Structures are given as structure tokens and as C-alpha cells.
C-alpha positions as a printed Julia matrix, in Angstrom:
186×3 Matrix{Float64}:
  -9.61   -5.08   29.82
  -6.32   -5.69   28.13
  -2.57   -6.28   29.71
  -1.28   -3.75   27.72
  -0.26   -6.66   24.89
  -3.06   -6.65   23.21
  -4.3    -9.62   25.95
  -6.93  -10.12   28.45
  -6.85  -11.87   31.52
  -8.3   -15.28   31.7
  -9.27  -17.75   34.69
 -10.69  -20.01   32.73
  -8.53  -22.84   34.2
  -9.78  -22.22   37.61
  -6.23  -21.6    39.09
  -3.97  -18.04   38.03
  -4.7   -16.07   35.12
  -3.41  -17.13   31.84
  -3.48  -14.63   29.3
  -5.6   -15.43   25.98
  -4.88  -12.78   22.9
  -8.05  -10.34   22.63
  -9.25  -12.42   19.59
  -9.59  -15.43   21.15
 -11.22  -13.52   24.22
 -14.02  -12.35   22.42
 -14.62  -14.98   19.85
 -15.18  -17.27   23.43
 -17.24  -14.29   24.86
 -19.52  -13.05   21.31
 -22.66  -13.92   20.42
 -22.6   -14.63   16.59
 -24.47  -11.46   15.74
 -21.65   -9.49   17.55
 -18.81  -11.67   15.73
 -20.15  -10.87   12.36
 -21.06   -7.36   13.1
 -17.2    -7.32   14.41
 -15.59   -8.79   11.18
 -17.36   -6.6     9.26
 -16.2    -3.44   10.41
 -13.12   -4.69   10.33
 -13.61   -5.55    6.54
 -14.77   -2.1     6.33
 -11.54   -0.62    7.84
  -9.37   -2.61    6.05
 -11.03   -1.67    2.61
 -10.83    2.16    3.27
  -7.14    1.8     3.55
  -6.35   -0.41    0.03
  -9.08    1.57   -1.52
  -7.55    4.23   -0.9
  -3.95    3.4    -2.25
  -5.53    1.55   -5.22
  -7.62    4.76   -6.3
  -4.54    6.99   -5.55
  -2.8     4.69   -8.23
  -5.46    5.06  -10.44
  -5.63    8.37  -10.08
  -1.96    8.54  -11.37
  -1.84    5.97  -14.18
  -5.01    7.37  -16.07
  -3.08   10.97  -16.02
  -0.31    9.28  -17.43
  -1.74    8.33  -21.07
  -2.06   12.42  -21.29
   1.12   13.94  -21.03
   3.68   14.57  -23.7
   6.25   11.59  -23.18
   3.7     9.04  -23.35
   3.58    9.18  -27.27
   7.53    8.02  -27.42
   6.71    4.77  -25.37
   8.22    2.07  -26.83
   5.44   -0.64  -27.67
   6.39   -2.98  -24.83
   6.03    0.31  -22.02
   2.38    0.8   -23.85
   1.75   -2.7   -23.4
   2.46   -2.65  -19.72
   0.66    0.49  -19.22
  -2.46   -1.14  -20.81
  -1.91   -4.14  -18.35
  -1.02   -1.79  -15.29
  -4.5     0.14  -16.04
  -7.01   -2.55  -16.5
  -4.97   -4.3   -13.19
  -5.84   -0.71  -11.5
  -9.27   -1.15  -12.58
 -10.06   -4.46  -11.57
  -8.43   -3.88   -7.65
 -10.86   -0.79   -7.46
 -13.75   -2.76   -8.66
 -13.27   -6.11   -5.82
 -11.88   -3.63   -3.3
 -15.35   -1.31   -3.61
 -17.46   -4.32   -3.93
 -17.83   -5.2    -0.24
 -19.52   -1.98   -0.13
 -22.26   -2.2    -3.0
 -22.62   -5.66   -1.92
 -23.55   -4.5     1.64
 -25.84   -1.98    0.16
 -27.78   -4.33   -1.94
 -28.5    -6.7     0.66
 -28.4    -4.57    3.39
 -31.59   -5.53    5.93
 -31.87   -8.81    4.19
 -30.3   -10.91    6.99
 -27.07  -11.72    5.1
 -24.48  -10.64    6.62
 -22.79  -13.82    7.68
 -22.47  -14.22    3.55
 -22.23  -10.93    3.11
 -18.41  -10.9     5.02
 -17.58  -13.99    3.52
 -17.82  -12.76    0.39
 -16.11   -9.51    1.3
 -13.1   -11.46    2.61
 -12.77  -12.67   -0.37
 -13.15   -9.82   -2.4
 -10.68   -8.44   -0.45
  -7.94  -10.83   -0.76
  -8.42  -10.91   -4.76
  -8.29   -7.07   -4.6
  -5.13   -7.18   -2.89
  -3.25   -9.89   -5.53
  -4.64   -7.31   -8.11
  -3.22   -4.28   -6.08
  -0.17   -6.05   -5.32
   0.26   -6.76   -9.78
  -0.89   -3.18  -10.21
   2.08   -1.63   -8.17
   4.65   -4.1    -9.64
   3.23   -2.93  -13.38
   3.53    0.51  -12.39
   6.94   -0.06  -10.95
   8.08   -2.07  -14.35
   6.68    0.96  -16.53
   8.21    4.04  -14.69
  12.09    1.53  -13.76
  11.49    0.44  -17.72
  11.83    4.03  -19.09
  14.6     5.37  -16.45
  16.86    2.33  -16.18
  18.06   -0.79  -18.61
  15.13   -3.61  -19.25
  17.46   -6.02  -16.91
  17.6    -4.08  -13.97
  14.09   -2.74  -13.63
  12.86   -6.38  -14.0
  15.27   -7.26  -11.54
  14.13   -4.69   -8.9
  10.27   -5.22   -9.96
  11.02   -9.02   -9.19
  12.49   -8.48   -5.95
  10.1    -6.09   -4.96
   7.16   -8.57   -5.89
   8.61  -11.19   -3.62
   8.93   -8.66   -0.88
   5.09   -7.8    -1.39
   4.46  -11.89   -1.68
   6.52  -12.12    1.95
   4.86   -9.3     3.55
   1.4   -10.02    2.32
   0.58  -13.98    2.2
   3.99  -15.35    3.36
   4.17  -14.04    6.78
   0.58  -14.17    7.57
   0.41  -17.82    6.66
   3.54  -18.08    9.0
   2.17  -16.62   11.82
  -1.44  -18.6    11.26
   0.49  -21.96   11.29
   2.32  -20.87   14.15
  -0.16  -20.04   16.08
  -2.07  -23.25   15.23
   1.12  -25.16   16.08
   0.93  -23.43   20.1
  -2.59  -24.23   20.21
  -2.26  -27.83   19.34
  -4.34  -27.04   16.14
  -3.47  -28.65   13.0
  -1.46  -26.65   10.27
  -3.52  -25.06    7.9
  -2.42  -24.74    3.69
């Protein structure tokens, strides 16, 4: 039962209820089986969402080499396109691997490895997403706008991405570690 906050009440100090985030709730109150079982789906629900951008993406850039204005790319837009596609490519491969991994071993009493491995997979899927959207973003700001700008605005758009993605999560793990009494993490 949660306090609305995404909390759940705790008298674990034998006086008042404190209030203990849901994670930490039910990683003191899982069995192991149920923890990995929970970070898997998870994993799972995570993956449908970037797989879904990423093949959307995909979707786009092969169209791309087959319409008429692609011929009259300068060499430096083809070469970015290349890039962009093989990028696209390689996020749909680590961001669909969790799932042929999980077939292949499915019943064989992995799973602990099995979500390690996805995490992983996951995290190198979304550096390669993150590259794949600033390529695409260089090749379409390349063609409408002057070299300077579009690298400008793919630059600052990268370090958004970087802030949203790694920056802030790190910042909120280390804070969190820092209330807890835990030491930082890198």
C-alpha cells in the first residue's frame, strides 16, 4: 500500500511510521526469485519503449537512401547517412537482444545473468540510440541550414540527451546514496 508518493509505510523502527520509497520496500520484503522476476519485466518494459523509437528511426532512414534528393547529397551528408544507418542498426540489434537472449536460455535457470546482461544491453543500446538521433539530426539540419549551425544545434542537443539520460540519473543515484549514508558511486 502506497502514500500516494510512490511510498509505503514502514515501522520498522518500532516507533511512528517512516516512509521508505516502494523500491526499497520490496527489495527488503522479495525473495530473490521475485526480485529478478521484477527487474526483468521491467527490462522488458523499458525495451518495448526504445525499441520502438529506434525501429521507428530505422524505419525512416532506410526510406531515405530511395527518394529523389538523396542522389544530390554532398559526400559528407552520404557519409553521415552511412554512419546514422549502421548506428540505427546496431541500437536495434542490443535493444532486441534481451529478448533472443531470454529465448535461448529460457528454462535454463539463468535469469539472474540473463538481466544482467540485458541491463547492459540496454544501456549500450541507448548510447547507440542516443548517436543515431544526433546523426539523423546532423543529416536532415546539414541539408536545410549552414554546416555551423546544424553542428551547433546537434551539439547542444547531444548534451541535452547526455543530461537527461546519464547525467541526471547519476545525480539522483549519488544523491540518494548521500541520504542513506551510502557511499557515492562513479
Amino acid at each position: 500500500m502506497t502514500d500516494g508518493n510512490g511510498s509505503v509505510p514502514s515501522d520498522r523502527s518500532g516507533g511512528g511510521a517512516e516512509h521508505v520509497s516502494r523500491d526499497e520496500g520490496m527489495a527488503s520484503e522479495e525473495e530473490p526469485w521475485e526480485r529478478v522476476n521484477r527487474q526483468w519485466n521491467e527490462i522488458l518494459q523499458e525495451t518495448r519503449v526504445a525499441q520502438t523509437g529506434v525501429q521507428i528511426l530505422f524505419g525512416f532512414l532506410l526510406s531515405v537512401a530511395f527518394t529523389a534528393r538523396f542522389t544530390n547529397l554532398a559526400a559528407f551528408d552520404r557519409t553521415v547517412y552511412v554512419m546514422t544507418v549502421i548506428l540505427a542498426a546496431g541500437a536495434t540489434g542490443a535493444l532486441i537482444a534481451p529478448v533472443s537472449i531470454h529465448r535461448f536460455l529460457s528454462g535454463q535457470r539463468m535469469k539472474d545473468e540473463v538481466v544482467e546482461v540485458a541491463g547492459r544491453l540496454m544501456m549500450c543500446g541507448m548510447v547507440l540510440l542516443a548517436l543515431t538521433v544526433g546523426s539523423t539530426l546532423l543529416l536532415i539540419l546539414h541539408v536545410v541550414l549552414s554546416s555551423l549551425l546544424a553542428e551547433i544545434l546537434v551539439g547542444l542537443v547531444m548534451v541535452w540527451f547526455v543530461c537527461c539520460w546519464y547525467v541526471l540519473p547519476a545525480w539522483l543515484r549519488n544523491r540518494s546514496d548521500r541520504k542513506r549514508g551510502r557511499p557515492p558511486r562513479p
